[in-house]
PDB file of C-alpha atoms in Angstrom:
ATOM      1  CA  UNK A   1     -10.885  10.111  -8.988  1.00  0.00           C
ATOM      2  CA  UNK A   2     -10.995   8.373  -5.344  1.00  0.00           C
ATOM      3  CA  UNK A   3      -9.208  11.143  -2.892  1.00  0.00           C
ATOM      4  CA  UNK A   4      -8.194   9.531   0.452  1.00  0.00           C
ATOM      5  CA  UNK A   5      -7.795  11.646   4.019  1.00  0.00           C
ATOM      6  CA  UNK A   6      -6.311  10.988   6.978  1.00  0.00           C
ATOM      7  CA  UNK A   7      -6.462  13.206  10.034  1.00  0.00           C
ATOM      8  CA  UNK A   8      -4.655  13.693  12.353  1.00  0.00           C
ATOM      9  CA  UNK A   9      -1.290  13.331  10.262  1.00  0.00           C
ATOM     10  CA  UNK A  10       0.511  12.615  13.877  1.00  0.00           C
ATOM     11  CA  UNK A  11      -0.603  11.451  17.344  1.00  0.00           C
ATOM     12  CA  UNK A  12       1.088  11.041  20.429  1.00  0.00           C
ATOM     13  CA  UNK A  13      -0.351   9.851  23.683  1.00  0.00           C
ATOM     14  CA  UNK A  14       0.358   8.289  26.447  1.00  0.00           C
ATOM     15  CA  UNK A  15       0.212   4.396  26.910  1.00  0.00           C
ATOM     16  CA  UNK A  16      -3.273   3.413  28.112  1.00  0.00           C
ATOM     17  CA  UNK A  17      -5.303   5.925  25.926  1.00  0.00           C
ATOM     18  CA  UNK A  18      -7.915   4.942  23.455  1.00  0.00           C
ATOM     19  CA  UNK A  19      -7.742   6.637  20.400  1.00  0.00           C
ATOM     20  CA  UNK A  20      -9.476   7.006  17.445  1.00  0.00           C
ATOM     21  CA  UNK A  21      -7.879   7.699  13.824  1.00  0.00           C
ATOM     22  CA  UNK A  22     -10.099   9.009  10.633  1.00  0.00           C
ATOM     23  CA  UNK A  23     -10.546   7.947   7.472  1.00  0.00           C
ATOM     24  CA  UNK A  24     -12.265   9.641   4.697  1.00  0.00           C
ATOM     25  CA  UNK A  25     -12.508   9.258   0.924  1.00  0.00           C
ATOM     26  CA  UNK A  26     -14.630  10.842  -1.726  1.00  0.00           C
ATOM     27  CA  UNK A  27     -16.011   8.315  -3.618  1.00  0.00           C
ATOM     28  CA  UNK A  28     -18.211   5.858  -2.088  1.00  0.00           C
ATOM     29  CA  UNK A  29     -18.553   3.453  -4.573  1.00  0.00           C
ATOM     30  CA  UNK A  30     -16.199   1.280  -2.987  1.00  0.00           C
ATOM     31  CA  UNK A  31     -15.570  -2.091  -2.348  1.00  0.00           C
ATOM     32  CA  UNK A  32     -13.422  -2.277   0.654  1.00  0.00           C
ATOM     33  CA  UNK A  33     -11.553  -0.513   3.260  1.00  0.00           C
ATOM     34  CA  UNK A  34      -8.420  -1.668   4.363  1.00  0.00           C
ATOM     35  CA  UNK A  35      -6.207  -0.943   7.593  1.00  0.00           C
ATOM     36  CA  UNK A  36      -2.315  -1.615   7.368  1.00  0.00           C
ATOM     37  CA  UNK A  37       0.169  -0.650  10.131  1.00  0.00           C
ATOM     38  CA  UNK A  38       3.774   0.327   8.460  1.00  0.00           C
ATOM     39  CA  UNK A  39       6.991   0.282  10.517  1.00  0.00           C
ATOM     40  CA  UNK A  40      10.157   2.517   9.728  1.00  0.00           C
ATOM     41  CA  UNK A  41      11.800   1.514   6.419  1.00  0.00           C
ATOM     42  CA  UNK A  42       9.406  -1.325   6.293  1.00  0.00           C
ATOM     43  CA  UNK A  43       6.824  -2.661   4.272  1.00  0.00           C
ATOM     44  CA  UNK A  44       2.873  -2.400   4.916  1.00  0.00           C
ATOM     45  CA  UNK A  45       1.339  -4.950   7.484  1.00  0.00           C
ATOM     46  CA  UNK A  46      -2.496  -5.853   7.160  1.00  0.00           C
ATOM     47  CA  UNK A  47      -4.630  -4.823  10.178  1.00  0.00           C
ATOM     48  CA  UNK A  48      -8.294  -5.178   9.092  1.00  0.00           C
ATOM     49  CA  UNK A  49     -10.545  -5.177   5.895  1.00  0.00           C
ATOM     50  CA  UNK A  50     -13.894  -4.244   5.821  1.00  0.00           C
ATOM     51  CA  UNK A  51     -16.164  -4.738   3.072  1.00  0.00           C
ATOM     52  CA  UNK A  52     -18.859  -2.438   1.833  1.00  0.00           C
ATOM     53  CA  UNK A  53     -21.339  -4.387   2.647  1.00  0.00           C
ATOM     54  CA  UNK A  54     -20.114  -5.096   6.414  1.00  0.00           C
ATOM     55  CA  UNK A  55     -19.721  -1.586   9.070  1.00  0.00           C
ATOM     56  CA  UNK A  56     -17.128  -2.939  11.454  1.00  0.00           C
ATOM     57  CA  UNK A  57     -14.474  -5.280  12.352  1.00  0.00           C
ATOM     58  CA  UNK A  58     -12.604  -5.889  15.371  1.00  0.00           C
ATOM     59  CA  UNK A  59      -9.024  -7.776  15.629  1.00  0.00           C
ATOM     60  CA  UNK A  60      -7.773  -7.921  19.196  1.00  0.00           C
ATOM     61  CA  UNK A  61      -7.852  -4.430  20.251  1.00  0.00           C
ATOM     62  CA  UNK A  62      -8.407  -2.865  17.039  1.00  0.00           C
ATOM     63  CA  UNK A  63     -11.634  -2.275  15.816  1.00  0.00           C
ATOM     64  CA  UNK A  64     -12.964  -0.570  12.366  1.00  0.00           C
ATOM     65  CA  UNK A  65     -16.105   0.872  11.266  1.00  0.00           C
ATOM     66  CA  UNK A  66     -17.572   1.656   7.898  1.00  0.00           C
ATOM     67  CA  UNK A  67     -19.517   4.275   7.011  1.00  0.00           C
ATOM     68  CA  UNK A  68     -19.703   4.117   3.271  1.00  0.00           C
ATOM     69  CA  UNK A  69     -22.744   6.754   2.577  1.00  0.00           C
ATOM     70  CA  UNK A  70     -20.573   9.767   4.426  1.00  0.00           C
ATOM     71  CA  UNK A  71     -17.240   8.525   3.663  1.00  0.00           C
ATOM     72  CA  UNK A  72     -15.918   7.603   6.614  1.00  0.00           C
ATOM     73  CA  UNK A  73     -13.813   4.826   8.150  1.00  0.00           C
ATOM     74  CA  UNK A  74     -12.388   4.754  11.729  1.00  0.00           C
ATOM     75  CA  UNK A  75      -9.688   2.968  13.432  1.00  0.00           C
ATOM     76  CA  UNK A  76     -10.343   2.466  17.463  1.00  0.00           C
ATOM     77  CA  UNK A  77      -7.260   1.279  19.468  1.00  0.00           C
ATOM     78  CA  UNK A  78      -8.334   0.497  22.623  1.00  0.00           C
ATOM     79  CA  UNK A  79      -5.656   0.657  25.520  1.00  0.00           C
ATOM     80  CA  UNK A  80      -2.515   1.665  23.829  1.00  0.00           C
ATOM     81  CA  UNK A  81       0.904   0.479  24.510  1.00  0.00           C
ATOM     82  CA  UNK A  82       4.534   1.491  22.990  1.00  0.00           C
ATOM     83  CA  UNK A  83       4.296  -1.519  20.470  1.00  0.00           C
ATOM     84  CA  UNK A  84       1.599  -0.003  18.809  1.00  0.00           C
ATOM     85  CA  UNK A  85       3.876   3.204  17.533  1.00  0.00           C
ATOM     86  CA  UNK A  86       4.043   3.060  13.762  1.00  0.00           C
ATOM     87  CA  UNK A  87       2.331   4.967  10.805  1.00  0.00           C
ATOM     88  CA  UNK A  88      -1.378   3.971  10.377  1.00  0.00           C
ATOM     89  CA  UNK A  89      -2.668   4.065   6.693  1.00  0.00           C
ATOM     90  CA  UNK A  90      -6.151   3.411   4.980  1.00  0.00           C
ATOM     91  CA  UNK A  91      -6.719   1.843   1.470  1.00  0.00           C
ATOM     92  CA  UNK A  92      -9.930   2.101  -0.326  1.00  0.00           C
ATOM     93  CA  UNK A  93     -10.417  -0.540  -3.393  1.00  0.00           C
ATOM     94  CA  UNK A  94     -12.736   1.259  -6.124  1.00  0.00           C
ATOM     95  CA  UNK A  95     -13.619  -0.552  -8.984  1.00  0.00           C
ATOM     96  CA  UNK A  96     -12.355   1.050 -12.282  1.00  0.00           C
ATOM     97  CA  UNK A  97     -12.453  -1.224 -15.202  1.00  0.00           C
ATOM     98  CA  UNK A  98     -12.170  -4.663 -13.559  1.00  0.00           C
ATOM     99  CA  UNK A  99      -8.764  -3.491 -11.999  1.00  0.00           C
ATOM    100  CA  UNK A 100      -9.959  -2.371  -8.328  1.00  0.00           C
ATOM    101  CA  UNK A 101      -7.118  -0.562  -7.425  1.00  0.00           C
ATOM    102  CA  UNK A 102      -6.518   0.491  -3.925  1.00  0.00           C
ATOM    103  CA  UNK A 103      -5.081   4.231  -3.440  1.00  0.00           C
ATOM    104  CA  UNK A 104      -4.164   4.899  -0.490  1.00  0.00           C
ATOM    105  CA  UNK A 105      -4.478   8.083   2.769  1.00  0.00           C
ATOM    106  CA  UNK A 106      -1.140   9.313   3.522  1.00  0.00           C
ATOM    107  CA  UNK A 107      -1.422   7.367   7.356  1.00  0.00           C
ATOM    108  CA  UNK A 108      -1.569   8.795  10.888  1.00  0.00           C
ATOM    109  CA  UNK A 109       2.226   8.284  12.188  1.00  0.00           C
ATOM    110  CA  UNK A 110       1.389   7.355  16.292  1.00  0.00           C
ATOM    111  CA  UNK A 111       3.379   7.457  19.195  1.00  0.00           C
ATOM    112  CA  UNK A 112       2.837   5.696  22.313  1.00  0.00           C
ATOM    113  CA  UNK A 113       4.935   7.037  25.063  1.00  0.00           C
ATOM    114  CA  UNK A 114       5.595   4.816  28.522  1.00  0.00           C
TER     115      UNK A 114
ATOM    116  CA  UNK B   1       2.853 -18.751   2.500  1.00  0.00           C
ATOM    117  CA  UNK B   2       6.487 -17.326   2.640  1.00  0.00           C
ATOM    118  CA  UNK B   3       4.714 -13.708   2.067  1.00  0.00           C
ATOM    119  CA  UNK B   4       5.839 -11.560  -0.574  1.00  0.00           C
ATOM    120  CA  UNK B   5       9.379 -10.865  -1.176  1.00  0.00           C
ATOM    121  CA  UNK B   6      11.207  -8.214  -2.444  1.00  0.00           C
ATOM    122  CA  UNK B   7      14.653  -7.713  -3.676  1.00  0.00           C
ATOM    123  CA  UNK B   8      17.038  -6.062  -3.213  1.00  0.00           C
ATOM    124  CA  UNK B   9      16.211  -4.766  -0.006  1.00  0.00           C
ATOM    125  CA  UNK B  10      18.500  -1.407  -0.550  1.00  0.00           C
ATOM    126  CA  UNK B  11      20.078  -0.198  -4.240  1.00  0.00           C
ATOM    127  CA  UNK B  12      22.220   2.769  -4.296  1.00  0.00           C
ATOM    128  CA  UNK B  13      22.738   4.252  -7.846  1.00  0.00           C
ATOM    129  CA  UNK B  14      24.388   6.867  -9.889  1.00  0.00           C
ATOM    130  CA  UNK B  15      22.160   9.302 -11.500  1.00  0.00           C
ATOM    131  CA  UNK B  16      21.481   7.626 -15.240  1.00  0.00           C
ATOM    132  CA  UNK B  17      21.708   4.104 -14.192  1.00  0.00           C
ATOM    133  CA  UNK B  18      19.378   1.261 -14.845  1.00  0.00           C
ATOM    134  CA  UNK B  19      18.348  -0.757 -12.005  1.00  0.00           C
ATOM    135  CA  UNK B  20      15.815  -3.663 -11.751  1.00  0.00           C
ATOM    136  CA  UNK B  21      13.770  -4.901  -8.846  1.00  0.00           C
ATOM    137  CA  UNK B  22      12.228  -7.843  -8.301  1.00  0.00           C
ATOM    138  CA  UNK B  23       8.989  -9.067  -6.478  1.00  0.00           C
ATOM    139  CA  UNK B  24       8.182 -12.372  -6.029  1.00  0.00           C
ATOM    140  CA  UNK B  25       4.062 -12.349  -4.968  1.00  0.00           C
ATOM    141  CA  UNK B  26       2.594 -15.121  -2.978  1.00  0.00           C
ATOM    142  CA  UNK B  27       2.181 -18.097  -5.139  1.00  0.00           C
ATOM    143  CA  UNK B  28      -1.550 -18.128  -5.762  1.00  0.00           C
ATOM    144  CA  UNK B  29      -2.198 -14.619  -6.206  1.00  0.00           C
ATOM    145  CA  UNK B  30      -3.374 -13.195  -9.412  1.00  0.00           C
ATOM    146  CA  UNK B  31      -3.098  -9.862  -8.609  1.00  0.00           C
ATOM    147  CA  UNK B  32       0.092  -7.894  -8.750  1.00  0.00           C
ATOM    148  CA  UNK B  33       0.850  -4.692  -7.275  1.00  0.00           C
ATOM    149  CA  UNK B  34       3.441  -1.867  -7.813  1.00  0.00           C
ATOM    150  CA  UNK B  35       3.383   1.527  -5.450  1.00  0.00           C
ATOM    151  CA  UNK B  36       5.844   4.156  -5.155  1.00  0.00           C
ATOM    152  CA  UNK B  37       6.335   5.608  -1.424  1.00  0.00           C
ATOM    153  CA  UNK B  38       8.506   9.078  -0.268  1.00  0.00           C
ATOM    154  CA  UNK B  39       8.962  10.194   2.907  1.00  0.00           C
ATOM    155  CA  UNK B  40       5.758  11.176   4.888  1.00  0.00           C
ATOM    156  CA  UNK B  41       3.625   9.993   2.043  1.00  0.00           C
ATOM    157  CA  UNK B  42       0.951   7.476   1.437  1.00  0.00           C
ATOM    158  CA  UNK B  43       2.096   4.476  -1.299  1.00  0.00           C
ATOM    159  CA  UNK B  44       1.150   5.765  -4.835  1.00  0.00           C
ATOM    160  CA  UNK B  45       0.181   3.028  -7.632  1.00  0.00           C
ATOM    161  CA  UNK B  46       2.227   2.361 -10.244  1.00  0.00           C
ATOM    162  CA  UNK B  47       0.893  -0.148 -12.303  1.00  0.00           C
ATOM    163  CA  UNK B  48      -1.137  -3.648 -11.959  1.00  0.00           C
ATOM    164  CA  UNK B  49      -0.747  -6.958 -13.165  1.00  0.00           C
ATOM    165  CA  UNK B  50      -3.945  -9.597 -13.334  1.00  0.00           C
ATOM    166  CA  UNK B  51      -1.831 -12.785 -13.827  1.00  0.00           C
ATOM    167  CA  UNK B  52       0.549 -11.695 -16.822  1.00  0.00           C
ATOM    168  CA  UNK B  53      -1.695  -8.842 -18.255  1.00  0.00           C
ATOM    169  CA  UNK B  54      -0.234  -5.519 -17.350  1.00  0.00           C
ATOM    170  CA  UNK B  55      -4.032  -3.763 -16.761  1.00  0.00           C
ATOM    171  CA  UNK B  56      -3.131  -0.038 -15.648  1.00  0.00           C
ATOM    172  CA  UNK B  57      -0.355   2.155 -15.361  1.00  0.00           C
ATOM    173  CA  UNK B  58      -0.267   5.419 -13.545  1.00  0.00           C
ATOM    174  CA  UNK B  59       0.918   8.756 -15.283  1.00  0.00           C
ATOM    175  CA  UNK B  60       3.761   8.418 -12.827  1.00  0.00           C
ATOM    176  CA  UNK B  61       5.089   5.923 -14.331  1.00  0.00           C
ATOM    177  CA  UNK B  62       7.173   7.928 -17.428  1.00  0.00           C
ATOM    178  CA  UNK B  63       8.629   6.066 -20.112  1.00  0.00           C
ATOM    179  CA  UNK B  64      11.860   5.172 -17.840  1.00  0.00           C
ATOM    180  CA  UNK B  65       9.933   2.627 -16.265  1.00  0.00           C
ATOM    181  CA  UNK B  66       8.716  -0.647 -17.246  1.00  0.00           C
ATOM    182  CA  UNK B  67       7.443  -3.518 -15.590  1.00  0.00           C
ATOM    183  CA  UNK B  68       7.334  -7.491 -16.357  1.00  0.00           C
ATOM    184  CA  UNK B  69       5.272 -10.210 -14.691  1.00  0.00           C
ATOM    185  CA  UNK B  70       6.306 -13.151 -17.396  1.00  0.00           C
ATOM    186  CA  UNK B  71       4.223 -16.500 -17.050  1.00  0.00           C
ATOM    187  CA  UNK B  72       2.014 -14.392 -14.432  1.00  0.00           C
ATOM    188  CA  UNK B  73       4.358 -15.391 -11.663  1.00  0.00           C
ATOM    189  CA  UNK B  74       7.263 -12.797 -10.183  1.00  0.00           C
ATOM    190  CA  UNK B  75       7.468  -9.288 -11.288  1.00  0.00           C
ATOM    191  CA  UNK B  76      10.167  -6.966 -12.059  1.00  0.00           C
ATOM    192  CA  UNK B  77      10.469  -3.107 -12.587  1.00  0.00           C
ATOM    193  CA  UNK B  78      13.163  -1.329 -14.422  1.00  0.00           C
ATOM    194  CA  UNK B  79      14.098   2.351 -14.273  1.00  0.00           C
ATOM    195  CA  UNK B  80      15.804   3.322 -17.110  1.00  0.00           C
ATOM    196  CA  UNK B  81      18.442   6.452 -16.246  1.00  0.00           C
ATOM    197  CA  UNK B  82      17.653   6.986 -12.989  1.00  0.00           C
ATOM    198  CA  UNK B  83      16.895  10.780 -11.876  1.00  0.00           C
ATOM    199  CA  UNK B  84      17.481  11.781  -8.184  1.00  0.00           C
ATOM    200  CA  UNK B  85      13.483  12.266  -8.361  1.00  0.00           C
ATOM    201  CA  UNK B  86      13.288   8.334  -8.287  1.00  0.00           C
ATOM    202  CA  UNK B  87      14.791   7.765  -5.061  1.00  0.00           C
ATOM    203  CA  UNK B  88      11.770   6.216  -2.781  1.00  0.00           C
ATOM    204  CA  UNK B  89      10.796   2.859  -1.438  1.00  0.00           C
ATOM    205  CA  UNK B  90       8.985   0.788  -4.071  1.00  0.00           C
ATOM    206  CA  UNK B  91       6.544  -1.715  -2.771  1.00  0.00           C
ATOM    207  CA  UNK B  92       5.377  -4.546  -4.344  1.00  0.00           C
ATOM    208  CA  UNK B  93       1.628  -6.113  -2.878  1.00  0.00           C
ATOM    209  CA  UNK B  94      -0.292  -8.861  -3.959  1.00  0.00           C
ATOM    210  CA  UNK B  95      -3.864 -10.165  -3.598  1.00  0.00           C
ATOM    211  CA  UNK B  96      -6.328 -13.226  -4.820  1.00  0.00           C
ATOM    212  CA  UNK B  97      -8.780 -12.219  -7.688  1.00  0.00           C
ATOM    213  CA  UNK B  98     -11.490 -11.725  -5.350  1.00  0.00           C
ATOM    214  CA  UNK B  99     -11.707  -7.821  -5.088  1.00  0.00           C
ATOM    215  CA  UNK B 100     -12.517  -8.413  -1.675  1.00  0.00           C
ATOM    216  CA  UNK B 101      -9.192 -10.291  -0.534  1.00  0.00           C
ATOM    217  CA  UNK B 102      -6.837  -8.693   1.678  1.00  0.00           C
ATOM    218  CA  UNK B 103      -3.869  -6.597   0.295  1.00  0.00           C
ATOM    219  CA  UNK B 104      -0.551  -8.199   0.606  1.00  0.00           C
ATOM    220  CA  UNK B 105       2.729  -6.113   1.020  1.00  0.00           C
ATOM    221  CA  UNK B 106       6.269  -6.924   0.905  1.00  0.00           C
ATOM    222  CA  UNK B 107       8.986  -5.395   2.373  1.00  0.00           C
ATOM    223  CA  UNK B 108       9.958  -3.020  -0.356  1.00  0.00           C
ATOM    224  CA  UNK B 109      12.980  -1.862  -2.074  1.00  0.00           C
ATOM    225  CA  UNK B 110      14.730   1.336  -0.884  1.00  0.00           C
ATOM    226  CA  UNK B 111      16.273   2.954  -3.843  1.00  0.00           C
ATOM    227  CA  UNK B 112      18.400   5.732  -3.201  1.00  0.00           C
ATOM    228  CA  UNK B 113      19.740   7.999  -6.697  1.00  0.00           C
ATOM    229  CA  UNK B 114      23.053   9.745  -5.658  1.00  0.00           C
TER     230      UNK B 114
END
């Protein structure tokens, strides 16, 4: 059974920072990794999706690697601002009888202070 | 692309109610989605749709729920005698058949069992 981590479970930093946010999961037999921003009593917004065969992509500021032999995905924002302050989660699409379903970390909640 | 959409937005119910939520995926998506999310936690599946074909369903979903995607368009899911355990946000989230197509999430329902 695919086990998803994220760590740390809550960041704050001060606007400007880079920062980096972890992903790890225990099967790598996966076919994707995806990135989704979620906003107070809202739904999940897609950031980035990397495929297995692929080790990063970068959207704006945000850029994700793939490390699929040790596990691993990370989630570099580069020059923070307030805007950015939401709960980061990962999603990792495993193939289980033709139904790839994603199961998901429980998300890094981030606060960017002025 | 309107998205996905969800509705209602908010349902507050008395313990042993039925209630019934809709999802209406974006139109040329096969795939259909339903995850459970409480506070602090990651979205937890549910069950999955492939067009009208219910594929999977989670051992979280107990014989109170059921779920509907008629003529593989919208979906709905219907809790049977709501507990208090059953208040969380359920998302709905679609994707194309290609595993390797993004996720797509609505805006959930918040369902609150008084």
């Amino acid at each position: 059974k695919q086990e998803v981590t994220q760590i740390p479970a809550a960041l704050s930093v001060p606007e400007g920072e880079n920062l980096v946010l972890n992903c790890s999961f225990t099967d790598s037999a996966i076919y994707n990794l995806q990135w989704f921003r979620q906003d107070p009593g809202k739904g999940l917004t897609s950031l980035l999706l990397i495929q297995s065969s692929q080790r990063e992509q970068t959207s704006g500021r945000l850029n994700a690697s793939l490390d699929k032999s040790s596990g691993r995905s990370t989630l570099y924002i580069a020059a923070s601002q307030p805007g950015d302050s939401a709960t980061y989660l990962c999603a990792v699409r495993t193939e289980s009888g033709g139904s790839y379903i994603p199961t998901f970390g429980r998300g890094t909640s981030l606060i960017v202070h002025p | 692309d309107t998205g996905v959409s969800q509705n209602p937005r908010h349902k507050i119910t008395k313990r042993g109610q039925n209630v019934t939520f809709r999802c209406d995926p974006i139109s040329e998506h096969n795939r259909l989605y339903w995850y459970r999310q409480t506070l602090g936690q990651g979205p937890e599946f549910l069950t999955y749709f492939q067009n009208e074909a219910q594929l999977e369903k989670s051992r979280l979903l107990s014989d109170r729920f059921s779920a509907e995607r008629p003529k593989g368009s919208f979906s709905t899911l219907e809790i049977q005698r709501t507990e208090q355990g059953d208040s969380a946000m359920y998302l709905c989230a679609s994707s194309l058949l290609d595993p390797n197509s993004p996720l797509h999430f609505g805006n959930g329902t918040r369902l609150t069992v008084t």
